[in-house]
């Protein structure tokens, strides 16, 4: 009786051990993907890509399908986000303005011309002499203060090619003071794509007007020629001049015994440089890509490299198996792979058969136990 009990305990313990081994084998085996490829086990042990580990360690079809859908969805979102980041990096720009002051005086001409060249009134009571033959313009270059003499009764100022004019008249005993603030803007570009030098640079102009080119005159001329066109701003564009002059005039007069006209100018140059730079740099785009990979896939560059190497080995293994199938050693290789698949897939059946035999042995021993007690 004791011997039979020992046999039962030994058989039950062996059955328990075999069941535990079988359960361990079932826990680590995925017959749906791993069968026939040894690299899957190595990749599962090394990779930090948790989604792929879940796929390879799935125990049944529902778990496998679920994790495949999760990994595929995350991968699609990751590719979309990466594409948007790269597209934004290649298209978006920003402008950074830098102002620098240049301590240098700039010379420019002030042109003073007569308004009435041959129709001067009696100048007996005028503080300056008026000459009928004064038809020649006075062209002077001003840096500091300069006193002008022999100026006609009426004149206007024309600085550079500015179309605006300023008039003033002088009478005995009146001191006139004219102050000018001149600002000259140079638009520096590699190519003059967004500014015009003159009317000759405008492609759609028919005849050049007499006035100097300016943005206001260009819009007036465009409205006069093509005012009935619907998309006038897109078809006929007006750009600001490459060199633009802005003048602020301050005029004052006082009664004095001795009259004199003085024009004083002071020049101070400013250079405005506009740099076009990208909104995001290489470091920013790499940081964004790394954040997206961590958010959607939970992997790093090393993990991606491991996945690409695994996929390369998988494709290479498939191609190599096809090439081997055409050689003379194909039957032996096929036989070896078939036996391996049978050993892996048939492991569950063998464990089940052993467990069933042990259960039958235990049942027979339990049935024979009362007979031994009666004897």
Coordinates of N, CA and C in Angstrom, one line a residue, residues 144-313:
X144 N 26.8 121.5 -44.2 CA 26.6 122.3 -43.0 C 25.7 123.5 -43.4
X145 N 25.9 124.7 -42.8 CA 25.1 125.9 -43.1 C 25.8 126.6 -44.3
X146 N 24.9 127.1 -45.2 CA 25.4 127.8 -46.4 C 24.5 128.9 -46.6
X147 N 25.0 130.1 -46.8 CA 24.2 131.3 -47.1 C 24.0 131.5 -48.6
X148 N 22.8 131.7 -49.0 CA 22.5 131.9 -50.5 C 22.2 133.3 -50.7
X149 N 22.7 133.9 -51.8 CA 22.4 135.2 -52.2 C 21.9 135.2 -53.6
X150 N 21.3 136.4 -54.0 CA 20.8 136.6 -55.4 C 19.7 135.5 -55.7
X151 N 18.8 135.3 -54.7 CA 17.7 134.4 -54.9 C 16.5 135.1 -55.5
X152 N 15.8 134.6 -56.5 CA 14.7 135.3 -57.1 C 13.6 135.5 -56.1
X153 N 12.5 136.2 -56.5 CA 11.4 136.4 -55.7 C 10.7 135.2 -55.2
X154 N 10.4 134.3 -56.2 CA 9.7 133.0 -55.9 C 10.5 131.8 -56.4
X155 N 10.5 130.8 -55.6 CA 11.3 129.6 -56.0 C 10.7 128.4 -55.3
X156 N 11.0 127.2 -55.7 CA 10.6 126.0 -55.0 C 11.8 125.1 -54.9
X157 N 11.7 124.1 -54.0 CA 12.8 123.2 -53.7 C 12.4 121.8 -54.3
X158 N 13.4 121.2 -54.8 CA 13.3 119.9 -55.4 C 14.5 119.0 -54.9
X159 N 14.3 118.2 -54.0 CA 15.3 117.4 -53.4 C 15.3 116.0 -54.1
X160 N 16.5 115.6 -54.7 CA 16.6 114.4 -55.5 C 15.4 114.4 -56.5
X161 N 14.6 113.3 -56.5 CA 13.5 113.3 -57.5 C 12.2 113.3 -56.8
X162 N 12.1 113.9 -55.7 CA 10.8 114.0 -55.0 C 9.9 114.9 -55.8
X163 N 8.7 114.4 -56.1 CA 7.8 115.3 -56.9 C 7.1 116.4 -56.1
X164 N 7.2 116.4 -54.8 CA 6.5 117.5 -54.0 C 7.3 118.8 -54.1
X165 N 6.6 119.9 -54.0 CA 7.3 121.2 -54.2 C 6.8 122.1 -53.0
X166 N 7.7 123.0 -52.6 CA 7.4 123.9 -51.5 C 7.7 125.3 -52.0
X167 N 6.7 126.2 -51.8 CA 6.8 127.6 -52.3 C 6.9 128.6 -51.1
X168 N 7.6 129.6 -51.2 CA 7.5 130.7 -50.3 C 8.0 132.0 -50.9
X169 N 7.5 133.1 -50.4 CA 7.8 134.4 -51.0 C 8.5 135.3 -49.9
X170 N 9.4 136.1 -50.4 CA 10.1 137.0 -49.5 C 9.7 138.5 -49.6
X171 N 9.5 139.2 -48.6 CA 9.2 140.6 -48.5 C 10.3 141.3 -47.7
X172 N 10.4 142.6 -47.9 CA 11.4 143.4 -47.1 C 11.0 143.3 -45.6
X173 N 12.0 143.1 -44.8 CA 11.8 143.1 -43.4 C 11.3 141.8 -42.8
X174 N 11.3 140.7 -43.6 CA 10.8 139.4 -43.1 C 11.9 138.4 -43.3
X175 N 12.1 137.7 -42.2 CA 13.2 136.7 -42.2 C 12.5 135.3 -42.3
X176 N 12.8 134.6 -43.4 CA 12.2 133.3 -43.6 C 13.2 132.2 -43.2
X177 N 12.7 131.2 -42.6 CA 13.5 130.0 -42.1 C 12.8 128.7 -42.6
X178 N 13.5 128.0 -43.3 CA 13.0 126.7 -43.8 C 13.9 125.6 -43.3
X179 N 13.3 124.6 -42.6 CA 14.0 123.5 -42.1 C 13.5 122.2 -42.8
X180 N 14.4 121.4 -43.2 CA 14.1 120.2 -43.9 C 14.6 119.0 -43.1
X181 N 13.8 118.0 -43.0 CA 14.2 116.7 -42.5 C 14.1 115.6 -43.6
X182 N 15.3 115.2 -44.0 CA 15.3 114.3 -45.2 C 15.7 112.9 -44.7
X183 N 14.8 111.9 -45.1 CA 15.0 110.5 -44.8 C 15.1 109.8 -46.1
X184 N 16.1 109.1 -46.4 CA 16.3 108.3 -47.6 C 16.3 106.8 -47.3
X185 N 15.5 106.1 -47.9 CA 15.3 104.6 -47.6 C 15.8 103.9 -48.8
X186 N 16.8 103.0 -48.6 CA 17.4 102.1 -49.6 C 16.9 100.7 -49.3
X187 N 16.2 100.0 -50.2 CA 15.8 98.7 -50.0 C 16.9 97.8 -50.7
X188 N 17.7 97.1 -49.9 CA 18.8 96.3 -50.4 C 18.3 94.9 -50.5
X189 N 18.4 94.3 -51.7 CA 18.0 93.0 -52.0 C 19.0 92.4 -52.9
X190 N 19.0 91.0 -52.9 CA 19.9 90.3 -53.9 C 19.4 90.6 -55.3
X191 N 18.1 90.5 -55.5 CA 17.5 90.9 -56.8 C 16.4 91.8 -56.4
X192 N 16.1 92.8 -57.3 CA 15.1 93.8 -57.1 C 13.7 93.1 -57.5
X193 N 13.3 92.2 -56.7 CA 12.0 91.5 -57.0 C 10.8 92.2 -56.3
X194 N 11.1 93.0 -55.3 CA 10.0 93.6 -54.6 C 10.1 95.1 -54.5
X195 N 10.8 95.7 -55.5 CA 10.9 97.1 -55.6 C 11.3 97.5 -57.0
X196 N 11.0 98.7 -57.4 CA 11.3 99.2 -58.7 C 12.2 100.4 -58.6
X197 N 13.1 100.5 -59.6 CA 14.1 101.7 -59.6 C 13.4 102.9 -60.3
X198 N 12.6 102.6 -61.3 CA 12.0 103.7 -62.1 C 10.8 103.1 -62.8
X199 N 10.2 104.0 -63.7 CA 9.1 103.5 -64.5 C 9.5 102.5 -65.5
X200 N 10.7 102.5 -65.9 CA 11.2 101.5 -66.9 C 11.2 100.1 -66.3
X201 N 11.2 99.9 -65.0 CA 11.2 98.6 -64.4 C 9.8 98.0 -64.3
X202 N 8.7 98.8 -64.5 CA 7.4 98.4 -64.4 C 7.0 97.7 -65.7
X203 N 6.7 96.4 -65.7 CA 6.4 95.6 -66.9 C 5.2 96.0 -67.6
X204 N 4.1 96.4 -66.9 CA 2.8 96.7 -67.5 C 2.6 98.1 -67.9
X205 N 3.5 99.0 -67.7 CA 3.3 100.4 -68.0 C 3.4 100.6 -69.6
X206 N 2.6 101.5 -70.1 CA 2.6 101.8 -71.5 C 3.6 102.9 -71.8
X207 N 3.3 104.1 -71.2 CA 4.2 105.2 -71.4 C 4.6 105.7 -70.0
X208 N 5.8 106.1 -69.9 CA 6.3 106.6 -68.6 C 5.8 107.9 -68.3
X209 N 5.2 108.2 -67.1 CA 4.7 109.5 -66.8 C 5.9 110.5 -66.5
X210 N 5.6 111.7 -66.5 CA 6.6 112.7 -66.2 C 7.0 112.8 -64.7
X211 N 6.1 112.4 -63.8 CA 6.4 112.3 -62.4 C 7.4 111.2 -62.1
X212 N 8.2 111.4 -61.0 CA 9.1 110.4 -60.6 C 8.3 109.2 -60.0
X213 N 8.9 108.0 -60.1 CA 8.2 106.8 -59.7 C 8.0 106.8 -58.2
X214 N 6.8 106.5 -57.7 CA 6.5 106.3 -56.3 C 5.3 105.3 -56.3
X215 N 5.1 104.8 -55.1 CA 4.0 103.8 -55.0 C 2.7 104.4 -55.2
X216 N 2.5 105.7 -54.7 CA 1.2 106.3 -55.0 C 0.9 106.6 -56.4
X217 N 2.0 107.1 -57.1 CA 1.8 107.4 -58.6 C 1.6 106.1 -59.4
X218 N 2.2 105.0 -58.9 CA 2.0 103.7 -59.6 C 0.6 103.2 -59.5
X219 N 0.0 103.4 -58.3 CA -1.4 102.9 -58.1 C -2.3 103.8 -58.8
X220 N -2.1 105.1 -58.9 CA -2.9 106.0 -59.7 C -2.9 105.6 -61.2
X221 N -1.7 105.4 -61.7 CA -1.5 105.0 -63.1 C -2.2 103.7 -63.4
X222 N -2.0 102.7 -62.5 CA -2.7 101.4 -62.7 C -4.2 101.5 -62.7
X223 N -4.7 102.3 -61.8 CA -6.2 102.5 -61.8 C -6.7 103.2 -63.1
X224 N -5.9 104.1 -63.6 CA -6.3 104.8 -64.8 C -6.2 103.9 -66.0
X225 N -5.3 103.0 -66.1 CA -5.1 102.2 -67.3 C -6.0 100.9 -67.2
X226 N -6.0 100.3 -66.0 CA -6.6 99.0 -65.9 C -7.7 99.0 -64.8
X227 N -8.4 100.0 -64.6 CA -9.4 100.1 -63.5 C -10.5 99.2 -63.7
X228 N -10.9 98.7 -64.9 CA -12.0 97.8 -65.1 C -11.7 96.4 -64.9
X229 N -10.4 96.0 -64.7 CA -10.1 94.6 -64.6 C -10.4 94.2 -63.1
X230 N -10.9 93.0 -63.0 CA -11.3 92.5 -61.7 C -10.1 92.2 -60.7
X231 N -9.1 91.4 -61.2 CA -8.0 91.0 -60.4 C -6.8 92.0 -60.7
X232 N -7.0 93.2 -60.5 CA -6.0 94.2 -60.9 C -4.8 94.1 -60.0
X233 N -4.9 93.8 -58.7 CA -3.8 93.8 -57.9 C -2.9 92.6 -58.1
X234 N -3.5 91.4 -58.6 CA -2.7 90.3 -58.9 C -2.0 90.3 -60.2
X235 N -2.7 90.9 -61.2 CA -2.1 91.0 -62.6 C -1.2 92.1 -62.8
X236 N -1.5 93.3 -62.2 CA -0.6 94.5 -62.3 C -0.2 94.9 -61.0
X237 N 1.0 94.5 -60.5 CA 1.4 94.8 -59.2 C 2.2 96.1 -59.1
X238 N 2.1 96.8 -58.0 CA 2.9 98.0 -57.8 C 3.8 97.7 -56.5
X239 N 5.1 98.0 -56.7 CA 6.0 97.8 -55.6 C 6.6 99.2 -55.2
X240 N 7.0 99.3 -53.9 CA 7.6 100.6 -53.5 C 8.9 100.8 -54.2
X241 N 9.4 102.0 -54.3 CA 10.6 102.3 -55.0 C 11.8 101.8 -54.2
X242 N 12.9 101.4 -54.9 CA 14.1 100.9 -54.3 C 14.8 102.0 -53.4
X243 N 14.7 103.2 -53.9 CA 15.2 104.3 -53.2 C 14.1 105.3 -53.0
X244 N 13.7 105.6 -51.7 CA 12.6 106.4 -51.4 C 13.0 107.5 -50.5
X245 N 12.6 108.7 -50.8 CA 12.9 109.9 -50.1 C 11.7 110.4 -49.3
X246 N 11.9 110.7 -48.1 CA 10.8 111.3 -47.2 C 11.4 112.6 -46.6
X247 N 10.6 113.7 -46.8 CA 11.1 115.0 -46.4 C 10.0 115.6 -45.5
X248 N 10.4 116.1 -44.4 CA 9.6 116.9 -43.5 C 10.0 118.3 -43.5
X249 N 9.1 119.2 -43.8 CA 9.4 120.6 -44.0 C 8.8 121.4 -42.8
X250 N 9.6 122.3 -42.2 CA 9.1 123.2 -41.2 C 9.5 124.6 -41.6
X251 N 8.5 125.4 -41.8 CA 8.7 126.8 -42.3 C 8.2 127.8 -41.3
X252 N 9.0 128.8 -41.1 CA 8.7 129.9 -40.2 C 9.3 131.2 -40.7
X253 N 8.7 132.4 -40.2 CA 9.2 133.7 -40.6 C 9.1 134.7 -39.5
X254 N 9.9 135.6 -39.5 CA 9.9 136.7 -38.5 C 10.3 138.0 -39.2
X255 N 9.8 139.1 -38.5 CA 10.1 140.5 -39.1 C 11.4 141.0 -38.5
X256 N 12.3 141.2 -39.4 CA 13.7 141.7 -39.0 C 14.0 142.9 -40.0
X257 N 15.0 143.7 -39.5 CA 15.4 144.8 -40.4 C 16.2 144.4 -41.6
X258 N 17.0 143.4 -41.4 CA 17.8 142.9 -42.5 C 17.4 141.5 -42.8
X259 N 17.1 141.2 -44.1 CA 16.5 139.9 -44.4 C 17.6 139.1 -45.1
X260 N 17.6 137.8 -44.8 CA 18.5 136.9 -45.5 C 17.9 135.5 -45.5
X261 N 18.1 134.7 -46.5 CA 17.6 133.4 -46.7 C 18.7 132.4 -46.5
X262 N 18.5 131.5 -45.6 CA 19.5 130.5 -45.2 C 18.9 129.1 -45.2
X263 N 19.5 128.1 -45.9 CA 19.0 126.8 -45.9 C 20.1 125.9 -45.2
X264 N 19.8 125.3 -44.1 CA 20.8 124.4 -43.4 C 20.3 123.0 -43.4
X265 N 21.2 122.1 -43.5 CA 20.8 120.7 -43.6 C 21.8 119.8 -42.8
X266 N 21.3 118.8 -42.2 CA 22.2 117.9 -41.4 C 21.7 116.5 -41.8
X267 N 22.7 115.6 -42.1 CA 22.4 114.3 -42.6 C 22.9 113.3 -41.6
X268 N 22.1 112.3 -41.3 CA 22.4 111.1 -40.5 C 21.9 109.9 -41.1
X269 N 22.8 108.9 -41.4 CA 22.4 107.7 -42.1 C 22.1 106.6 -41.2
X270 N 21.1 105.9 -41.5 CA 20.7 104.6 -40.9 C 20.6 103.5 -41.9
X271 N 21.2 102.4 -41.6 CA 21.1 101.2 -42.5 C 20.2 100.2 -41.8
X272 N 19.2 99.8 -42.4 CA 18.3 98.7 -41.9 C 18.5 97.5 -42.7
X273 N 19.0 96.4 -42.1 CA 19.3 95.2 -42.7 C 18.2 94.2 -42.3
X274 N 17.5 93.5 -43.3 CA 16.5 92.6 -43.0 C 17.0 91.2 -43.4
X275 N 17.2 90.3 -42.4 CA 17.7 89.0 -42.6 C 16.5 88.0 -42.6
X276 N 16.4 87.1 -43.6 CA 15.4 86.1 -43.7 C 16.0 84.8 -43.1
X277 N 15.4 84.3 -42.0 CA 15.9 83.1 -41.4 C 14.8 82.1 -41.2
X278 N 15.1 80.9 -41.0 CA 14.1 79.9 -40.8 C 13.5 79.9 -39.3
X279 N 12.3 79.6 -39.2 CA 11.6 79.7 -37.9 C 12.1 78.6 -37.0
X280 N 12.4 77.4 -37.5 CA 12.9 76.3 -36.8 C 14.2 75.8 -37.4
X281 N 15.1 75.4 -36.5 CA 16.4 75.0 -37.0 C 16.5 73.4 -37.0
X282 N 17.7 72.9 -37.3 CA 17.9 71.5 -37.3 C 17.7 70.9 -35.9
X283 N 18.2 71.6 -34.9 CA 18.1 71.0 -33.5 C 16.6 71.0 -33.1
X284 N 15.8 72.0 -33.5 CA 14.4 72.0 -33.1 C 13.6 70.9 -33.8
X285 N 13.9 70.7 -35.1 CA 13.2 69.6 -35.8 C 13.6 68.2 -35.3
X286 N 14.8 68.0 -34.9 CA 15.2 66.7 -34.3 C 14.5 66.5 -33.0
X287 N 14.4 67.6 -32.2 CA 13.8 67.5 -30.9 C 12.3 67.1 -31.1
X288 N 11.6 67.8 -32.1 CA 10.2 67.5 -32.3 C 10.0 66.0 -32.8
X289 N 10.9 65.6 -33.7 CA 10.8 64.2 -34.2 C 11.0 63.2 -33.0
X290 N 12.0 63.5 -32.2 CA 12.2 62.6 -31.0 C 11.0 62.6 -30.1
X291 N 10.4 63.7 -29.9 CA 9.2 63.8 -29.0 C 8.0 63.0 -29.7
X292 N 7.9 63.1 -31.0 CA 6.8 62.3 -31.7 C 7.1 60.8 -31.6
X293 N 8.3 60.4 -31.8 CA 8.6 59.0 -31.7 C 8.4 58.4 -30.3
X294 N 8.7 59.2 -29.3 CA 8.4 58.8 -27.9 C 6.9 58.8 -27.6
X295 N 6.2 59.7 -28.1 CA 4.7 59.8 -27.9 C 4.0 58.6 -28.5
X296 N 4.2 58.4 -29.8 CA 3.4 57.4 -30.6 C 4.0 56.0 -30.5
X297 N 5.3 55.9 -30.4 CA 5.9 54.6 -30.5 C 6.7 54.2 -29.3
X298 N 7.1 55.1 -28.5 CA 7.9 54.8 -27.3 C 9.2 54.2 -27.6
X299 N 9.9 54.8 -28.6 CA 11.2 54.2 -29.0 C 12.2 55.3 -29.3
X300 N 13.4 55.0 -29.4 CA 14.5 55.9 -29.7 C 15.2 55.6 -31.0
X301 N 16.3 56.2 -31.3 CA 16.9 56.0 -32.6 C 17.5 54.6 -32.6
X302 N 18.0 54.1 -31.5 CA 18.6 52.7 -31.4 C 17.5 51.7 -31.6
X303 N 16.3 52.0 -31.1 CA 15.2 51.0 -31.3 C 14.7 51.0 -32.7
X304 N 14.7 52.1 -33.4 CA 14.4 52.2 -34.8 C 15.4 51.4 -35.6
X305 N 16.7 51.6 -35.3 CA 17.7 50.9 -36.0 C 17.6 49.4 -35.8
X306 N 17.3 48.9 -34.6 CA 17.1 47.5 -34.3 C 15.9 47.0 -35.2
X307 N 14.8 47.7 -35.3 CA 13.7 47.3 -36.1 C 14.0 47.2 -37.5
X308 N 14.8 48.2 -38.1 CA 15.2 48.1 -39.5 C 16.1 46.9 -39.7
X309 N 17.0 46.6 -38.8 CA 17.9 45.5 -39.0 C 17.1 44.2 -38.9
X310 N 16.1 44.1 -38.0 CA 15.3 42.9 -38.0 C 14.5 42.7 -39.3
X311 N 13.9 43.8 -39.8 CA 13.1 43.7 -41.0 C 14.0 43.3 -42.2
X312 N 15.3 43.8 -42.2 CA 16.2 43.4 -43.2 C 16.5 42.0 -43.2
X313 N 16.8 41.5 -41.9 CA 17.1 40.1 -41.8 C 15.9 39.2 -42.2

